[in-house]
Amino acid sequence: MLTPHLIEFPKLGAPDIGYISVAEEGQLLPFVPKRVFWTYHTPEEIVRGRHAHYKTEQVLVALAGRIVIVIERPDGELLSFRLDSPHVGLYIPPNNWHSMHYSETAIQLTFASELYSEADYIRDYATFRKVWQAPT
């Protein structure tokens, strides 16, 4: 089973001219993105996410500001990641409950492995636990 992990994208450039980071097909991203979206101007008191996916894989990048992501794995393990550099992304495999807390200036870029489908979302936590509970 794949686990959430950080991905460091190349940071090309220098302080005097600026930087560019690149994500090309077949390199660094564990899937070919079918959907790209971004989140911005999220008030700090709002918690976004609070769901899991049956099929979709994602890589989240904080283009600006700070994003703290809390992930609960199917086995109940809790992981926390802080994104605050535009050349570092967080891979989130399917079946992982995740919540995002943003600084007011945060801009989150998301690469998704699938097109949007409401049927792919698990929005109820009790359903997530039931669906992904390890057999006993």
PDB file of N, CA and C in Angstrom, residues 61-123:
ATOM      1  N   VAL A  61       0.804  21.078  -3.223  1.00  0.00           N
ATOM      2  CA  VAL A  61       1.962  21.967  -3.153  1.00  0.00           C
ATOM      3  C   VAL A  61       1.488  23.307  -2.590  1.00  0.00           C
ATOM      4  N   ALA A  62       2.204  23.845  -1.609  1.00  0.00           N
ATOM      5  CA  ALA A  62       1.926  25.190  -1.105  1.00  0.00           C
ATOM      6  C   ALA A  62       2.724  26.169  -1.962  1.00  0.00           C
ATOM      7  N   LEU A  63       2.070  26.809  -2.917  1.00  0.00           N
ATOM      8  CA  LEU A  63       2.757  27.779  -3.772  1.00  0.00           C
ATOM      9  C   LEU A  63       3.119  29.035  -2.991  1.00  0.00           C
ATOM     10  N   ALA A  64       2.313  29.347  -1.986  1.00  0.00           N
ATOM     11  CA  ALA A  64       2.571  30.488  -1.094  1.00  0.00           C
ATOM     12  C   ALA A  64       1.993  30.149   0.267  1.00  0.00           C
ATOM     13  N   GLY A  65       2.500  30.784   1.291  1.00  0.00           N
ATOM     14  CA  GLY A  65       1.985  30.574   2.639  1.00  0.00           C
ATOM     15  C   GLY A  65       2.334  29.207   3.204  1.00  0.00           C
ATOM     16  N   ARG A  66       1.491  28.759   4.135  1.00  0.00           N
ATOM     17  CA  ARG A  66       1.739  27.522   4.874  1.00  0.00           C
ATOM     18  C   ARG A  66       0.462  26.684   4.882  1.00  0.00           C
ATOM     19  N   ILE A  67       0.621  25.399   4.699  1.00  0.00           N
ATOM     20  CA  ILE A  67      -0.503  24.470   4.779  1.00  0.00           C
ATOM     21  C   ILE A  67      -0.069  23.313   5.673  1.00  0.00           C
ATOM     22  N   VAL A  68      -0.875  23.003   6.670  1.00  0.00           N
ATOM     23  CA  VAL A  68      -0.629  21.844   7.524  1.00  0.00           C
ATOM     24  C   VAL A  68      -1.679  20.802   7.155  1.00  0.00           C
ATOM     25  N   ILE A  69      -1.204  19.625   6.787  1.00  0.00           N
ATOM     26  CA  ILE A  69      -2.088  18.543   6.374  1.00  0.00           C
ATOM     27  C   ILE A  69      -1.998  17.437   7.414  1.00  0.00           C
ATOM     28  N   VAL A  70      -3.142  17.020   7.910  1.00  0.00           N
ATOM     29  CA  VAL A  70      -3.221  15.898   8.839  1.00  0.00           C
ATOM     30  C   VAL A  70      -3.896  14.756   8.085  1.00  0.00           C
ATOM     31  N   ILE A  71      -3.246  13.602   8.097  1.00  0.00           N
ATOM     32  CA  ILE A  71      -3.725  12.434   7.362  1.00  0.00           C
ATOM     33  C   ILE A  71      -3.957  11.294   8.339  1.00  0.00           C
ATOM     34  N   GLU A  72      -5.084  10.620   8.168  1.00  0.00           N
ATOM     35  CA  GLU A  72      -5.317   9.376   8.901  1.00  0.00           C
ATOM     36  C   GLU A  72      -5.281   8.246   7.883  1.00  0.00           C
ATOM     37  N   ARG A  73      -4.380   7.315   8.106  1.00  0.00           N
ATOM     38  CA  ARG A  73      -4.221   6.162   7.229  1.00  0.00           C
ATOM     39  C   ARG A  73      -5.349   5.154   7.485  1.00  0.00           C
ATOM     40  N   PRO A  74      -5.595   4.233   6.570  1.00  0.00           N
ATOM     41  CA  PRO A  74      -6.647   3.234   6.787  1.00  0.00           C
ATOM     42  C   PRO A  74      -6.475   2.421   8.072  1.00  0.00           C
ATOM     43  N   ASP A  75      -5.215   2.243   8.516  1.00  0.00           N
ATOM     44  CA  ASP A  75      -4.969   1.487   9.744  1.00  0.00           C
ATOM     45  C   ASP A  75      -5.068   2.341  11.005  1.00  0.00           C
ATOM     46  N   GLY A  76      -5.437   3.626  10.835  1.00  0.00           N
ATOM     47  CA  GLY A  76      -5.591   4.524  11.986  1.00  0.00           C
ATOM     48  C   GLY A  76      -4.373   5.356  12.301  1.00  0.00           C
ATOM     49  N   GLU A  77      -3.226   5.089  11.661  1.00  0.00           N
ATOM     50  CA  GLU A  77      -2.014   5.878  11.901  1.00  0.00           C
ATOM     51  C   GLU A  77      -2.256   7.334  11.487  1.00  0.00           C
ATOM     52  N   LEU A  78      -1.847   8.278  12.343  1.00  0.00           N
ATOM     53  CA  LEU A  78      -1.968   9.705  12.053  1.00  0.00           C
ATOM     54  C   LEU A  78      -0.621  10.258  11.616  1.00  0.00           C
ATOM     55  N   LEU A  79      -0.629  11.041  10.544  1.00  0.00           N
ATOM     56  CA  LEU A  79       0.568  11.703  10.032  1.00  0.00           C
ATOM     57  C   LEU A  79       0.270  13.183   9.876  1.00  0.00           C
ATOM     58  N   SER A  80       1.280  14.010  10.101  1.00  0.00           N
ATOM     59  CA  SER A  80       1.127  15.451   9.932  1.00  0.00           C
ATOM     60  C   SER A  80       2.279  15.971   9.079  1.00  0.00           C
ATOM     61  N   PHE A  81       1.941  16.831   8.118  1.00  0.00           N
ATOM     62  CA  PHE A  81       2.934  17.412   7.223  1.00  0.00           C
ATOM     63  C   PHE A  81       2.718  18.921   7.162  1.00  0.00           C
ATOM     64  N   ARG A  82       3.812  19.653   7.071  1.00  0.00           N
ATOM     65  CA  ARG A  82       3.760  21.113   6.932  1.00  0.00           C
ATOM     66  C   ARG A  82       4.375  21.456   5.577  1.00  0.00           C
ATOM     67  N   LEU A  83       3.579  22.055   4.717  1.00  0.00           N
ATOM     68  CA  LEU A  83       4.068  22.525   3.429  1.00  0.00           C
ATOM     69  C   LEU A  83       4.223  24.040   3.491  1.00  0.00           C
ATOM     70  N   ASP A  84       5.429  24.519   3.210  1.00  0.00           N
ATOM     71  CA  ASP A  84       5.653  25.971   3.206  1.00  0.00           C
ATOM     72  C   ASP A  84       6.736  26.367   2.208  1.00  0.00           C
ATOM     73  N   SER A  85       6.997  25.489   1.256  1.00  0.00           N
ATOM     74  CA  SER A  85       7.984  25.751   0.220  1.00  0.00           C
ATOM     75  C   SER A  85       7.392  25.330  -1.123  1.00  0.00           C
ATOM     76  N   PRO A  86       7.442  26.187  -2.137  1.00  0.00           N
ATOM     77  CA  PRO A  86       6.800  25.862  -3.409  1.00  0.00           C
ATOM     78  C   PRO A  86       7.500  24.781  -4.226  1.00  0.00           C
ATOM     79  N   HIS A  87       8.620  24.254  -3.733  1.00  0.00           N
ATOM     80  CA  HIS A  87       9.263  23.164  -4.472  1.00  0.00           C
ATOM     81  C   HIS A  87       9.137  21.809  -3.755  1.00  0.00           C
ATOM     82  N   VAL A  88       8.207  21.742  -2.802  1.00  0.00           N
ATOM     83  CA  VAL A  88       7.958  20.488  -2.079  1.00  0.00           C
ATOM     84  C   VAL A  88       6.464  20.188  -2.144  1.00  0.00           C
ATOM     85  N   GLY A  89       6.136  18.951  -2.521  1.00  0.00           N
ATOM     86  CA  GLY A  89       4.742  18.532  -2.574  1.00  0.00           C
ATOM     87  C   GLY A  89       4.500  17.352  -1.660  1.00  0.00           C
ATOM     88  N   LEU A  90       3.247  17.098  -1.364  1.00  0.00           N
ATOM     89  CA  LEU A  90       2.849  15.970  -0.525  1.00  0.00           C
ATOM     90  C   LEU A  90       1.985  15.033  -1.347  1.00  0.00           C
ATOM     91  N   TYR A  91       2.435  13.794  -1.469  1.00  0.00           N
ATOM     92  CA  TYR A  91       1.657  12.763  -2.148  1.00  0.00           C
ATOM     93  C   TYR A  91       0.647  12.172  -1.162  1.00  0.00           C
ATOM     94  N   ILE A  92      -0.629  12.131  -1.580  1.00  0.00           N
ATOM     95  CA  ILE A  92      -1.684  11.510  -0.772  1.00  0.00           C
ATOM     96  C   ILE A  92      -2.326  10.409  -1.615  1.00  0.00           C
ATOM     97  N   PRO A  93      -2.114   9.155  -1.239  1.00  0.00           N
ATOM     98  CA  PRO A  93      -2.744   8.059  -1.983  1.00  0.00           C
ATOM     99  C   PRO A  93      -4.233   7.966  -1.660  1.00  0.00           C
ATOM    100  N   PRO A  94      -4.970   7.155  -2.431  1.00  0.00           N
ATOM    101  CA  PRO A  94      -6.377   6.936  -2.091  1.00  0.00           C
ATOM    102  C   PRO A  94      -6.492   6.328  -0.694  1.00  0.00           C
ATOM    103  N   ASN A  95      -7.681   6.381  -0.155  1.00  0.00           N
ATOM    104  CA  ASN A  95      -8.013   5.711   1.110  1.00  0.00           C
ATOM    105  C   ASN A  95      -7.388   6.370   2.329  1.00  0.00           C
ATOM    106  N   ASN A  96      -6.981   7.626   2.216  1.00  0.00           N
ATOM    107  CA  ASN A  96      -6.391   8.359   3.342  1.00  0.00           C
ATOM    108  C   ASN A  96      -7.251   9.582   3.650  1.00  0.00           C
ATOM    109  N   TRP A  97      -7.778   9.626   4.859  1.00  0.00           N
ATOM    110  CA  TRP A  97      -8.587  10.771   5.303  1.00  0.00           C
ATOM    111  C   TRP A  97      -7.642  11.948   5.500  1.00  0.00           C
ATOM    112  N   HIS A  98      -7.959  13.111   4.937  1.00  0.00           N
ATOM    113  CA  HIS A  98      -7.046  14.241   5.064  1.00  0.00           C
ATOM    114  C   HIS A  98      -7.803  15.542   5.303  1.00  0.00           C
ATOM    115  N   SER A  99      -7.157  16.390   6.121  1.00  0.00           N
ATOM    116  CA  SER A  99      -7.670  17.718   6.450  1.00  0.00           C
ATOM    117  C   SER A  99      -6.548  18.724   6.253  1.00  0.00           C
ATOM    118  N   MET A 100      -6.900  19.906   5.771  1.00  0.00           N
ATOM    119  CA  MET A 100      -5.901  20.945   5.512  1.00  0.00           C
ATOM    120  C   MET A 100      -6.233  22.201   6.307  1.00  0.00           C
ATOM    121  N   HIS A 101      -5.200  22.773   6.928  1.00  0.00           N
ATOM    122  CA  HIS A 101      -5.297  24.026   7.678  1.00  0.00           C
ATOM    123  C   HIS A 101      -4.370  25.025   6.982  1.00  0.00           C
ATOM    124  N   TYR A 102      -4.903  26.171   6.582  1.00  0.00           N
ATOM    125  CA  TYR A 102      -4.155  27.123   5.766  1.00  0.00           C
ATOM    126  C   TYR A 102      -3.803  28.394   6.530  1.00  0.00           C
ATOM    127  N   SER A 103      -2.629  28.955   6.218  1.00  0.00           N
ATOM    128  CA  SER A 103      -2.392  30.340   6.613  1.00  0.00           C
ATOM    129  C   SER A 103      -3.210  31.195   5.649  1.00  0.00           C
ATOM    130  N   GLU A 104      -3.510  32.420   6.048  1.00  0.00           N
ATOM    131  CA  GLU A 104      -4.375  33.270   5.224  1.00  0.00           C
ATOM    132  C   GLU A 104      -3.792  33.520   3.831  1.00  0.00           C
ATOM    133  N   THR A 105      -2.481  33.514   3.709  1.00  0.00           N
ATOM    134  CA  THR A 105      -1.841  33.796   2.423  1.00  0.00           C
ATOM    135  C   THR A 105      -1.567  32.533   1.591  1.00  0.00           C
ATOM    136  N   ALA A 106      -2.032  31.388   2.065  1.00  0.00           N
ATOM    137  CA  ALA A 106      -1.714  30.125   1.395  1.00  0.00           C
ATOM    138  C   ALA A 106      -2.401  30.005   0.035  1.00  0.00           C
ATOM    139  N   ILE A 107      -1.635  29.485  -0.903  1.00  0.00           N
ATOM    140  CA  ILE A 107      -2.164  29.084  -2.201  1.00  0.00           C
ATOM    141  C   ILE A 107      -1.739  27.637  -2.391  1.00  0.00           C
ATOM    142  N   GLN A 108      -2.727  26.755  -2.520  1.00  0.00           N
ATOM    143  CA  GLN A 108      -2.454  25.325  -2.676  1.00  0.00           C
ATOM    144  C   GLN A 108      -2.721  24.913  -4.112  1.00  0.00           C
ATOM    145  N   LEU A 109      -1.731  24.282  -4.734  1.00  0.00           N
ATOM    146  CA  LEU A 109      -1.872  23.686  -6.052  1.00  0.00           C
ATOM    147  C   LEU A 109      -2.043  22.190  -5.855  1.00  0.00           C
ATOM    148  N   THR A 110      -3.008  21.592  -6.541  1.00  0.00           N
ATOM    149  CA  THR A 110      -3.251  20.163  -6.416  1.00  0.00           C
ATOM    150  C   THR A 110      -3.214  19.500  -7.783  1.00  0.00           C
ATOM    151  N   PHE A 111      -2.408  18.450  -7.880  1.00  0.00           N
ATOM    152  CA  PHE A 111      -2.403  17.569  -9.037  1.00  0.00           C
ATOM    153  C   PHE A 111      -3.224  16.347  -8.640  1.00  0.00           C
ATOM    154  N   ALA A 112      -4.223  15.976  -9.448  1.00  0.00           N
ATOM    155  CA  ALA A 112      -5.070  14.828  -9.135  1.00  0.00           C
ATOM    156  C   ALA A 112      -4.998  13.801 -10.256  1.00  0.00           C
ATOM    157  N   SER A 113      -5.024  12.537  -9.876  1.00  0.00           N
ATOM    158  CA  SER A 113      -4.900  11.454 -10.848  1.00  0.00           C
ATOM    159  C   SER A 113      -6.179  11.195 -11.626  1.00  0.00           C
ATOM    160  N   GLU A 114      -7.306  11.712 -11.141  1.00  0.00           N
ATOM    161  CA  GLU A 114      -8.606  11.436 -11.765  1.00  0.00           C
ATOM    162  C   GLU A 114      -9.383  12.729 -11.978  1.00  0.00           C
ATOM    163  N   LEU A 115     -10.301  12.698 -12.918  1.00  0.00           N
ATOM    164  CA  LEU A 115     -11.233  13.799 -13.094  1.00  0.00           C
ATOM    165  C   LEU A 115     -12.174  13.831 -11.889  1.00  0.00           C
ATOM    166  N   TYR A 116     -12.787  14.991 -11.631  1.00  0.00           N
ATOM    167  CA  TYR A 116     -13.698  15.112 -10.498  1.00  0.00           C
ATOM    168  C   TYR A 116     -14.882  14.159 -10.653  1.00  0.00           C
ATOM    169  N   SER A 117     -15.177  13.435  -9.595  1.00  0.00           N
ATOM    170  CA  SER A 117     -16.364  12.597  -9.510  1.00  0.00           C
ATOM    171  C   SER A 117     -16.805  12.568  -8.057  1.00  0.00           C
ATOM    172  N   GLU A 118     -17.993  13.055  -7.783  1.00  0.00           N
ATOM    173  CA  GLU A 118     -18.489  13.066  -6.407  1.00  0.00           C
ATOM    174  C   GLU A 118     -18.529  11.648  -5.830  1.00  0.00           C
ATOM    175  N   ALA A 119     -18.757  10.645  -6.681  1.00  0.00           N
ATOM    176  CA  ALA A 119     -18.821   9.257  -6.213  1.00  0.00           C
ATOM    177  C   ALA A 119     -17.478   8.765  -5.678  1.00  0.00           C
ATOM    178  N   ASP A 120     -16.383   9.448  -6.013  1.00  0.00           N
ATOM    179  CA  ASP A 120     -15.052   9.053  -5.537  1.00  0.00           C
ATOM    180  C   ASP A 120     -14.765   9.557  -4.120  1.00  0.00           C
ATOM    181  N   TYR A 121     -15.576  10.454  -3.606  1.00  0.00           N
ATOM    182  CA  TYR A 121     -15.340  11.061  -2.295  1.00  0.00           C
ATOM    183  C   TYR A 121     -16.004  10.261  -1.182  1.00  0.00           C
ATOM    184  N   ILE A 122     -15.288  10.109  -0.075  1.00  0.00           N
ATOM    185  CA  ILE A 122     -15.865   9.619   1.178  1.00  0.00           C
ATOM    186  C   ILE A 122     -15.868  10.830   2.100  1.00  0.00           C
ATOM    187  N   ARG A 123     -17.026  11.422   2.301  1.00  0.00           N
ATOM    188  CA  ARG A 123     -17.124  12.665   3.080  1.00  0.00           C
ATOM    189  C   ARG A 123     -17.556  12.427   4.524  1.00  0.00           C
TER     190      ARG A 123
END
